[in-house]
């Protein structure tokens, strides 16, 4: 993996704004609470059978997917901070109601589905808004470090979410998890009320309809010579890189007879690799040619995927997981600021919504295609296809001039 740019002394880099750090702590706490609640919802739904579990997951995914582009248009029209405050208030109310109703009536399927629909709907508006907030709180020169720190915090929250959720569910059931999540929403709500954007960005015209605004966001991203290939690289990473640990790793572990513990170690290794790279970037900054850094991240992850696919021992698979995480962390820490610094001020939330939508759709296609290939030909072949595809995507990024020549701002 290429070394990061160190032209400027570390001591010369100014500290990140205090407002951004407060916002980051609040949102990462909320992300941990969300991970806990998602685990609790899945556990509660599993008591009613696989059909109910699938229905709950679908109830989150469908409204989020259908409303994402509209949610981005709302964020650009009314302001990301206002959208986030509204979303946190709705979720604080919803989680408290879930805790109360669940305590009195139990975790019935209809209750789980209703809560899932609320989560998916709020996510459609909240995710584009929160994705655009770093640009509103941090100057462009500090944005790569800020996003890397955000990436590290997100990975830590995801890593802790399932075990913390398991402990809470075992101790206090779904009600306990809902109360804990409500507490994190209260924290971030207070933070958002106190923190105001330091950088004014132009909003979309008030006379523009939300649907027209959503379409204009897609048109802007697709027509931009930098954003278009960046979205394609993001789709490749989502469809070929993310399924390696979440989908193929458990299948590979079962084929080798390693058990769930080894699969968990490989997943943990990936998280460890991502966190380590994100912390380095948050401290030292990205490569000066930020587009090249994103492409090299994809290339660097390919050997790790191959190691996971072809490993004959658990130790090799875990080492491969760490390499996958390091490569994917390098990609994420470079592609994030690359996209965010090239979005017009009037389209911040809309392009963020398209970015989330592209990742979601690519992940759905990738999971299903790779799952079918693993069933037909085995998980090692499916993972090998991922390694080749990710490497090809990285090489493509290195060849494309808009990506290869792009420097950080």
PDB file of N, CA, C and O in Angstrom, residues 148-211:
ATOM      1  N   UNK A 148     -11.674  10.906   7.816  1.00  0.00           N
ATOM      2  CA  UNK A 148     -10.974   9.701   8.280  1.00  0.00           C
ATOM      3  C   UNK A 148     -11.305   9.415   9.745  1.00  0.00           C
ATOM      4  O   UNK A 148     -11.534   8.254  10.129  1.00  0.00           O
ATOM      5  N   UNK A 149     -11.337  10.459  10.559  1.00  0.00           N
ATOM      6  CA  UNK A 149     -11.702  10.279  11.962  1.00  0.00           C
ATOM      7  C   UNK A 149     -13.150   9.801  12.080  1.00  0.00           C
ATOM      8  O   UNK A 149     -13.471   8.959  12.931  1.00  0.00           O
ATOM      9  N   UNK A 150     -14.013  10.318  11.217  1.00  0.00           N
ATOM     10  CA  UNK A 150     -15.398   9.868  11.194  1.00  0.00           C
ATOM     11  C   UNK A 150     -15.475   8.395  10.808  1.00  0.00           C
ATOM     12  O   UNK A 150     -16.240   7.621  11.399  1.00  0.00           O
ATOM     13  N   UNK A 151     -14.666   7.989   9.835  1.00  0.00           N
ATOM     14  CA  UNK A 151     -14.629   6.590   9.400  1.00  0.00           C
ATOM     15  C   UNK A 151     -14.181   5.684  10.543  1.00  0.00           C
ATOM     16  O   UNK A 151     -14.767   4.620  10.779  1.00  0.00           O
ATOM     17  N   UNK A 152     -13.138   6.088  11.261  1.00  0.00           N
ATOM     18  CA  UNK A 152     -12.648   5.282  12.375  1.00  0.00           C
ATOM     19  C   UNK A 152     -13.715   5.158  13.459  1.00  0.00           C
ATOM     20  O   UNK A 152     -13.952   4.065  14.001  1.00  0.00           O
ATOM     21  N   UNK A 153     -14.375   6.265  13.782  1.00  0.00           N
ATOM     22  CA  UNK A 153     -15.431   6.220  14.790  1.00  0.00           C
ATOM     23  C   UNK A 153     -16.578   5.331  14.381  1.00  0.00           C
ATOM     24  O   UNK A 153     -17.149   4.593  15.200  1.00  0.00           O
ATOM     25  N   UNK A 154     -16.940   5.374  13.085  1.00  0.00           N
ATOM     26  CA  UNK A 154     -18.018   4.512  12.605  1.00  0.00           C
ATOM     27  C   UNK A 154     -17.667   3.037  12.702  1.00  0.00           C
ATOM     28  O   UNK A 154     -18.509   2.208  13.066  1.00  0.00           O
ATOM     29  N   UNK A 155     -16.428   2.704  12.366  1.00  0.00           N
ATOM     30  CA  UNK A 155     -15.993   1.311  12.458  1.00  0.00           C
ATOM     31  C   UNK A 155     -15.981   0.814  13.908  1.00  0.00           C
ATOM     32  O   UNK A 155     -16.372  -0.318  14.190  1.00  0.00           O
ATOM     33  N   UNK A 156     -15.539   1.667  14.819  1.00  0.00           N
ATOM     34  CA  UNK A 156     -15.530   1.278  16.231  1.00  0.00           C
ATOM     35  C   UNK A 156     -16.954   1.053  16.733  1.00  0.00           C
ATOM     36  O   UNK A 156     -17.237   0.083  17.442  1.00  0.00           O
ATOM     37  N   UNK A 157     -17.879   1.946  16.326  1.00  0.00           N
ATOM     38  CA  UNK A 157     -19.275   1.786  16.730  1.00  0.00           C
ATOM     39  C   UNK A 157     -19.867   0.495  16.176  1.00  0.00           C
ATOM     40  O   UNK A 157     -20.579  -0.234  16.874  1.00  0.00           O
ATOM     41  N   UNK A 158     -19.561   0.196  14.913  1.00  0.00           N
ATOM     42  CA  UNK A 158     -20.076  -1.039  14.305  1.00  0.00           C
ATOM     43  C   UNK A 158     -19.483  -2.268  14.969  1.00  0.00           C
ATOM     44  O   UNK A 158     -20.166  -3.281  15.164  1.00  0.00           O
ATOM     45  N   UNK A 159     -18.206  -2.176  15.305  1.00  0.00           N
ATOM     46  CA  UNK A 159     -17.522  -3.310  15.938  1.00  0.00           C
ATOM     47  C   UNK A 159     -18.108  -3.611  17.311  1.00  0.00           C
ATOM     48  O   UNK A 159     -18.248  -4.772  17.711  1.00  0.00           O
ATOM     49  N   UNK A 160     -18.476  -2.562  18.050  1.00  0.00           N
ATOM     50  CA  UNK A 160     -18.991  -2.743  19.409  1.00  0.00           C
ATOM     51  C   UNK A 160     -20.494  -3.002  19.438  1.00  0.00           C
ATOM     52  O   UNK A 160     -21.022  -3.487  20.447  1.00  0.00           O
ATOM     53  N   UNK A 161     -21.196  -2.646  18.352  1.00  0.00           N
ATOM     54  CA  UNK A 161     -22.654  -2.686  18.359  1.00  0.00           C
ATOM     55  C   UNK A 161     -23.250  -4.037  18.702  1.00  0.00           C
ATOM     56  O   UNK A 161     -24.104  -4.149  19.599  1.00  0.00           O
ATOM     57  N   UNK A 162     -22.796  -5.086  18.000  1.00  0.00           N
ATOM     58  CA  UNK A 162     -23.380  -6.410  18.215  1.00  0.00           C
ATOM     59  C   UNK A 162     -23.119  -6.944  19.630  1.00  0.00           C
ATOM     60  O   UNK A 162     -24.060  -7.394  20.302  1.00  0.00           O
ATOM     61  N   UNK A 163     -21.860  -6.930  20.123  1.00  0.00           N
ATOM     62  CA  UNK A 163     -21.650  -7.445  21.485  1.00  0.00           C
ATOM     63  C   UNK A 163     -22.363  -6.631  22.558  1.00  0.00           C
ATOM     64  O   UNK A 163     -22.912  -7.196  23.509  1.00  0.00           O
ATOM     65  N   UNK A 164     -22.370  -5.300  22.424  1.00  0.00           N
ATOM     66  CA  UNK A 164     -23.087  -4.474  23.401  1.00  0.00           C
ATOM     67  C   UNK A 164     -24.585  -4.756  23.322  1.00  0.00           C
ATOM     68  O   UNK A 164     -25.275  -4.857  24.354  1.00  0.00           O
ATOM     69  N   UNK A 165     -25.086  -4.900  22.094  1.00  0.00           N
ATOM     70  CA  UNK A 165     -26.499  -5.233  21.925  1.00  0.00           C
ATOM     71  C   UNK A 165     -26.850  -6.568  22.559  1.00  0.00           C
ATOM     72  O   UNK A 165     -27.903  -6.708  23.187  1.00  0.00           O
ATOM     73  N   UNK A 166     -25.962  -7.546  22.392  1.00  0.00           N
ATOM     74  CA  UNK A 166     -26.209  -8.863  22.970  1.00  0.00           C
ATOM     75  C   UNK A 166     -26.280  -8.795  24.499  1.00  0.00           C
ATOM     76  O   UNK A 166     -27.143  -9.419  25.127  1.00  0.00           O
ATOM     77  N   UNK A 167     -25.373  -8.016  25.092  1.00  0.00           N
ATOM     78  CA  UNK A 167     -25.370  -7.874  26.547  1.00  0.00           C
ATOM     79  C   UNK A 167     -26.655  -7.201  27.024  1.00  0.00           C
ATOM     80  O   UNK A 167     -27.291  -7.630  28.002  1.00  0.00           O
ATOM     81  N   UNK A 168     -27.068  -6.120  26.339  1.00  0.00           N
ATOM     82  CA  UNK A 168     -28.270  -5.396  26.742  1.00  0.00           C
ATOM     83  C   UNK A 168     -29.519  -6.246  26.572  1.00  0.00           C
ATOM     84  O   UNK A 168     -30.406  -6.244  27.431  1.00  0.00           O
ATOM     85  N   UNK A 169     -29.598  -6.971  25.462  1.00  0.00           N
ATOM     86  CA  UNK A 169     -30.763  -7.821  25.232  1.00  0.00           C
ATOM     87  C   UNK A 169     -30.832  -8.918  26.285  1.00  0.00           C
ATOM     88  O   UNK A 169     -31.905  -9.245  26.800  1.00  0.00           O
ATOM     89  N   UNK A 170     -29.675  -9.500  26.608  1.00  0.00           N
ATOM     90  CA  UNK A 170     -29.661 -10.549  27.628  1.00  0.00           C
ATOM     91  C   UNK A 170     -30.071 -10.008  28.994  1.00  0.00           C
ATOM     92  O   UNK A 170     -30.738 -10.683  29.779  1.00  0.00           O
ATOM     93  N   UNK A 171     -29.695  -8.760  29.281  1.00  0.00           N
ATOM     94  CA  UNK A 171     -29.965  -8.188  30.598  1.00  0.00           C
ATOM     95  C   UNK A 171     -31.346  -7.549  30.698  1.00  0.00           C
ATOM     96  O   UNK A 171     -32.014  -7.665  31.728  1.00  0.00           O
ATOM     97  N   UNK A 172     -31.774  -6.857  29.630  1.00  0.00           N
ATOM     98  CA  UNK A 172     -33.018  -6.074  29.723  1.00  0.00           C
ATOM     99  C   UNK A 172     -33.931  -6.218  28.523  1.00  0.00           C
ATOM    100  O   UNK A 172     -34.931  -5.498  28.438  1.00  0.00           O
ATOM    101  N   UNK A 173     -33.604  -7.114  27.595  1.00  0.00           N
ATOM    102  CA  UNK A 173     -34.486  -7.357  26.463  1.00  0.00           C
ATOM    103  C   UNK A 173     -34.517  -6.204  25.471  1.00  0.00           C
ATOM    104  O   UNK A 173     -33.692  -5.276  25.518  1.00  0.00           O
ATOM    105  N   UNK A 174     -35.511  -6.252  24.586  1.00  0.00           N
ATOM    106  CA  UNK A 174     -35.667  -5.212  23.581  1.00  0.00           C
ATOM    107  C   UNK A 174     -35.894  -3.844  24.216  1.00  0.00           C
ATOM    108  O   UNK A 174     -35.412  -2.825  23.711  1.00  0.00           O
ATOM    109  N   UNK A 175     -36.594  -3.817  25.337  1.00  0.00           N
ATOM    110  CA  UNK A 175     -36.859  -2.548  26.024  1.00  0.00           C
ATOM    111  C   UNK A 175     -35.562  -1.868  26.442  1.00  0.00           C
ATOM    112  O   UNK A 175     -35.385  -0.650  26.262  1.00  0.00           O
ATOM    113  N   UNK A 176     -34.619  -2.617  26.980  1.00  0.00           N
ATOM    114  CA  UNK A 176     -33.349  -2.048  27.392  1.00  0.00           C
ATOM    115  C   UNK A 176     -32.561  -1.484  26.225  1.00  0.00           C
ATOM    116  O   UNK A 176     -31.977  -0.393  26.320  1.00  0.00           O
ATOM    117  N   UNK A 177     -32.564  -2.223  25.106  1.00  0.00           N
ATOM    118  CA  UNK A 177     -31.855  -1.734  23.922  1.00  0.00           C
ATOM    119  C   UNK A 177     -32.503  -0.463  23.386  1.00  0.00           C
ATOM    120  O   UNK A 177     -31.813   0.470  22.960  1.00  0.00           O
ATOM    121  N   UNK A 178     -33.849  -0.403  23.406  1.00  0.00           N
ATOM    122  CA  UNK A 178     -34.555   0.777  22.916  1.00  0.00           C
ATOM    123  C   UNK A 178     -34.273   1.994  23.794  1.00  0.00           C
ATOM    124  O   UNK A 178     -34.074   3.111  23.301  1.00  0.00           O
ATOM    125  N   UNK A 179     -34.251   1.788  25.100  1.00  0.00           N
ATOM    126  CA  UNK A 179     -33.951   2.895  26.014  1.00  0.00           C
ATOM    127  C   UNK A 179     -32.528   3.400  25.795  1.00  0.00           C
ATOM    128  O   UNK A 179     -32.269   4.619  25.790  1.00  0.00           O
ATOM    129  N   UNK A 180     -31.580   2.472  25.611  1.00  0.00           N
ATOM    130  CA  UNK A 180     -30.194   2.871  25.362  1.00  0.00           C
ATOM    131  C   UNK A 180     -30.083   3.684  24.075  1.00  0.00           C
ATOM    132  O   UNK A 180     -29.389   4.708  24.033  1.00  0.00           O
ATOM    133  N   UNK A 181     -30.770   3.237  23.022  1.00  0.00           N
ATOM    134  CA  UNK A 181     -30.735   3.969  21.762  1.00  0.00           C
ATOM    135  C   UNK A 181     -31.389   5.340  21.917  1.00  0.00           C
ATOM    136  O   UNK A 181     -30.908   6.343  21.365  1.00  0.00           O
ATOM    137  N   UNK A 182     -32.462   5.407  22.674  1.00  0.00           N
ATOM    138  CA  UNK A 182     -33.109   6.698  22.925  1.00  0.00           C
ATOM    139  C   UNK A 182     -32.147   7.656  23.617  1.00  0.00           C
ATOM    140  O   UNK A 182     -32.126   8.861  23.317  1.00  0.00           O
ATOM    141  N   UNK A 183     -31.344   7.136  24.535  1.00  0.00           N
ATOM    142  CA  UNK A 183     -30.363   7.975  25.213  1.00  0.00           C
ATOM    143  C   UNK A 183     -29.345   8.564  24.248  1.00  0.00           C
ATOM    144  O   UNK A 183     -28.970   9.741  24.363  1.00  0.00           O
ATOM    145  N   UNK A 184     -28.908   7.760  23.259  1.00  0.00           N
ATOM    146  CA  UNK A 184     -27.942   8.288  22.288  1.00  0.00           C
ATOM    147  C   UNK A 184     -28.597   9.332  21.375  1.00  0.00           C
ATOM    148  O   UNK A 184     -27.946  10.297  20.970  1.00  0.00           O
ATOM    149  N   UNK A 185     -29.873   9.148  21.046  1.00  0.00           N
ATOM    150  CA  UNK A 185     -30.571  10.158  20.244  1.00  0.00           C
ATOM    151  C   UNK A 185     -30.713  11.461  21.024  1.00  0.00           C
ATOM    152  O   UNK A 185     -30.614  12.552  20.459  1.00  0.00           O
ATOM    153  N   UNK A 186     -30.929  11.355  22.320  1.00  0.00           N
ATOM    154  CA  UNK A 186     -31.009  12.560  23.146  1.00  0.00           C
ATOM    155  C   UNK A 186     -29.672  13.295  23.154  1.00  0.00           C
ATOM    156  O   UNK A 186     -29.629  14.535  23.089  1.00  0.00           O
ATOM    157  N   UNK A 187     -28.580  12.537  23.217  1.00  0.00           N
ATOM    158  CA  UNK A 187     -27.248  13.154  23.213  1.00  0.00           C
ATOM    159  C   UNK A 187     -27.006  13.929  21.925  1.00  0.00           C
ATOM    160  O   UNK A 187     -26.618  15.097  21.940  1.00  0.00           O
ATOM    161  N   UNK A 188     -27.230  13.270  20.784  1.00  0.00           N
ATOM    162  CA  UNK A 188     -26.946  13.927  19.516  1.00  0.00           C
ATOM    163  C   UNK A 188     -27.919  15.073  19.255  1.00  0.00           C
ATOM    164  O   UNK A 188     -27.571  16.068  18.601  1.00  0.00           O
ATOM    165  N   UNK A 189     -29.135  14.985  19.794  1.00  0.00           N
ATOM    166  CA  UNK A 189     -30.091  16.074  19.639  1.00  0.00           C
ATOM    167  C   UNK A 189     -29.591  17.329  20.355  1.00  0.00           C
ATOM    168  O   UNK A 189     -29.654  18.448  19.818  1.00  0.00           O
ATOM    169  N   UNK A 190     -29.076  17.160  21.569  1.00  0.00           N
ATOM    170  CA  UNK A 190     -28.508  18.291  22.307  1.00  0.00           C
ATOM    171  C   UNK A 190     -27.305  18.867  21.557  1.00  0.00           C
ATOM    172  O   UNK A 190     -27.142  20.091  21.437  1.00  0.00           O
ATOM    173  N   UNK A 191     -26.457  17.977  21.025  1.00  0.00           N
ATOM    174  CA  UNK A 191     -25.281  18.426  20.284  1.00  0.00           C
ATOM    175  C   UNK A 191     -25.688  19.253  19.067  1.00  0.00           C
ATOM    176  O   UNK A 191     -25.132  20.322  18.795  1.00  0.00           O
ATOM    177  N   UNK A 192     -26.681  18.776  18.319  1.00  0.00           N
ATOM    178  CA  UNK A 192     -27.111  19.477  17.109  1.00  0.00           C
ATOM    179  C   UNK A 192     -27.729  20.841  17.423  1.00  0.00           C
ATOM    180  O   UNK A 192     -27.573  21.791  16.653  1.00  0.00           O
ATOM    181  N   UNK A 193     -28.428  20.919  18.532  1.00  0.00           N
ATOM    182  CA  UNK A 193     -29.014  22.207  18.921  1.00  0.00           C
ATOM    183  C   UNK A 193     -27.913  23.207  19.266  1.00  0.00           C
ATOM    184  O   UNK A 193     -28.027  24.409  18.966  1.00  0.00           O
ATOM    185  N   UNK A 194     -26.834  22.720  19.863  1.00  0.00           N
ATOM    186  CA  UNK A 194     -25.756  23.614  20.304  1.00  0.00           C
ATOM    187  C   UNK A 194     -24.763  23.945  19.193  1.00  0.00           C
ATOM    188  O   UNK A 194     -24.171  25.036  19.187  1.00  0.00           O
ATOM    189  N   UNK A 195     -24.552  23.008  18.263  1.00  0.00           N
ATOM    190  CA  UNK A 195     -23.543  23.192  17.220  1.00  0.00           C
ATOM    191  C   UNK A 195     -24.186  23.788  15.977  1.00  0.00           C
ATOM    192  O   UNK A 195     -25.205  23.295  15.501  1.00  0.00           O
ATOM    193  N   UNK A 196     -23.554  24.836  15.459  1.00  0.00           N
ATOM    194  CA  UNK A 196     -24.046  25.458  14.234  1.00  0.00           C
ATOM    195  C   UNK A 196     -22.952  25.402  13.166  1.00  0.00           C
ATOM    196  O   UNK A 196     -21.770  25.559  13.480  1.00  0.00           O
ATOM    197  N   UNK A 197     -23.347  25.187  11.897  1.00  0.00           N
ATOM    198  CA  UNK A 197     -22.353  25.111  10.828  1.00  0.00           C
ATOM    199  C   UNK A 197     -21.480  26.359  10.764  1.00  0.00           C
ATOM    200  O   UNK A 197     -21.972  27.487  10.850  1.00  0.00           O
ATOM    201  N   UNK A 198     -20.181  26.151  10.621  1.00  0.00           N
ATOM    202  CA  UNK A 198     -19.240  27.266  10.553  1.00  0.00           C
ATOM    203  C   UNK A 198     -19.094  27.797   9.137  1.00  0.00           C
ATOM    204  O   UNK A 198     -18.643  28.921   8.933  1.00  0.00           O
ATOM    205  N   UNK A 199     -19.463  26.979   8.140  1.00  0.00           N
ATOM    206  CA  UNK A 199     -19.305  27.361   6.739  1.00  0.00           C
ATOM    207  C   UNK A 199     -20.673  27.386   6.076  1.00  0.00           C
ATOM    208  O   UNK A 199     -21.360  26.361   5.997  1.00  0.00           O
ATOM    209  N   UNK A 200     -21.069  28.550   5.617  1.00  0.00           N
ATOM    210  CA  UNK A 200     -22.353  28.695   4.944  1.00  0.00           C
ATOM    211  C   UNK A 200     -22.265  28.098   3.544  1.00  0.00           C
ATOM    212  O   UNK A 200     -21.296  28.314   2.814  1.00  0.00           O
ATOM    213  N   UNK A 201     -23.263  27.312   3.185  1.00  0.00           N
ATOM    214  CA  UNK A 201     -23.347  26.767   1.835  1.00  0.00           C
ATOM    215  C   UNK A 201     -24.676  27.191   1.232  1.00  0.00           C
ATOM    216  O   UNK A 201     -25.689  27.309   1.926  1.00  0.00           O
ATOM    217  N   UNK A 202     -24.642  27.423  -0.045  1.00  0.00           N
ATOM    218  CA  UNK A 202     -25.843  27.881  -0.738  1.00  0.00           C
ATOM    219  C   UNK A 202     -26.857  26.744  -0.810  1.00  0.00           C
ATOM    220  O   UNK A 202     -26.513  25.606  -1.122  1.00  0.00           O
ATOM    221  N   UNK A 203     -28.114  27.066  -0.509  1.00  0.00           N
ATOM    222  CA  UNK A 203     -29.179  26.059  -0.596  1.00  0.00           C
ATOM    223  C   UNK A 203     -29.778  26.032  -1.993  1.00  0.00           C
ATOM    224  O   UNK A 203     -29.617  26.962  -2.778  1.00  0.00           O
ATOM    225  N   UNK A 204     -30.497  24.955  -2.289  1.00  0.00           N
ATOM    226  CA  UNK A 204     -31.163  24.847  -3.588  1.00  0.00           C
ATOM    227  C   UNK A 204     -32.300  25.861  -3.662  1.00  0.00           C
ATOM    228  O   UNK A 204     -32.840  26.283  -2.636  1.00  0.00           O
ATOM    229  N   UNK A 205     -32.697  26.273  -4.861  1.00  0.00           N
ATOM    230  CA  UNK A 205     -33.761  27.279  -5.006  1.00  0.00           C
ATOM    231  C   UNK A 205     -35.067  26.827  -4.364  1.00  0.00           C
ATOM    232  O   UNK A 205     -35.476  25.671  -4.510  1.00  0.00           O
ATOM    233  N   UNK A 206     -35.736  27.742  -3.659  1.00  0.00           N
ATOM    234  CA  UNK A 206     -36.978  27.390  -2.978  1.00  0.00           C
ATOM    235  C   UNK A 206     -38.100  27.081  -3.954  1.00  0.00           C
ATOM    236  O   UNK A 206     -39.035  26.353  -3.633  1.00  0.00           O
ATOM    237  N   UNK A 207     -38.039  27.657  -5.155  1.00  0.00           N
ATOM    238  CA  UNK A 207     -39.099  27.407  -6.126  1.00  0.00           C
ATOM    239  C   UNK A 207     -38.985  26.066  -6.822  1.00  0.00           C
ATOM    240  O   UNK A 207     -39.899  25.652  -7.542  1.00  0.00           O
ATOM    241  N   UNK A 208     -37.899  25.354  -6.594  1.00  0.00           N
ATOM    242  CA  UNK A 208     -37.672  24.059  -7.239  1.00  0.00           C
ATOM    243  C   UNK A 208     -38.392  22.952  -6.475  1.00  0.00           C
ATOM    244  O   UNK A 208     -38.268  22.822  -5.263  1.00  0.00           O
ATOM    245  N   UNK A 209     -39.174  22.138  -7.191  1.00  0.00           N
ATOM    246  CA  UNK A 209     -39.861  21.028  -6.551  1.00  0.00           C
ATOM    247  C   UNK A 209     -38.886  19.982  -6.056  1.00  0.00           C
ATOM    248  O   UNK A 209     -37.774  19.843  -6.583  1.00  0.00           O
ATOM    249  N   UNK A 210     -39.287  19.227  -5.027  1.00  0.00           N
ATOM    250  CA  UNK A 210     -38.391  18.236  -4.438  1.00  0.00           C
ATOM    251  C   UNK A 210     -38.042  17.135  -5.438  1.00  0.00           C
ATOM    252  O   UNK A 210     -36.891  16.688  -5.508  1.00  0.00           O
ATOM    253  N   UNK A 211     -39.024  16.692  -6.215  1.00  0.00           N
ATOM    254  CA  UNK A 211     -38.748  15.646  -7.196  1.00  0.00           C
ATOM    255  C   UNK A 211     -37.802  16.164  -8.276  1.00  0.00           C
ATOM    256  O   UNK A 211     -36.854  15.474  -8.673  1.00  0.00           O
TER     257      UNK A 211
END
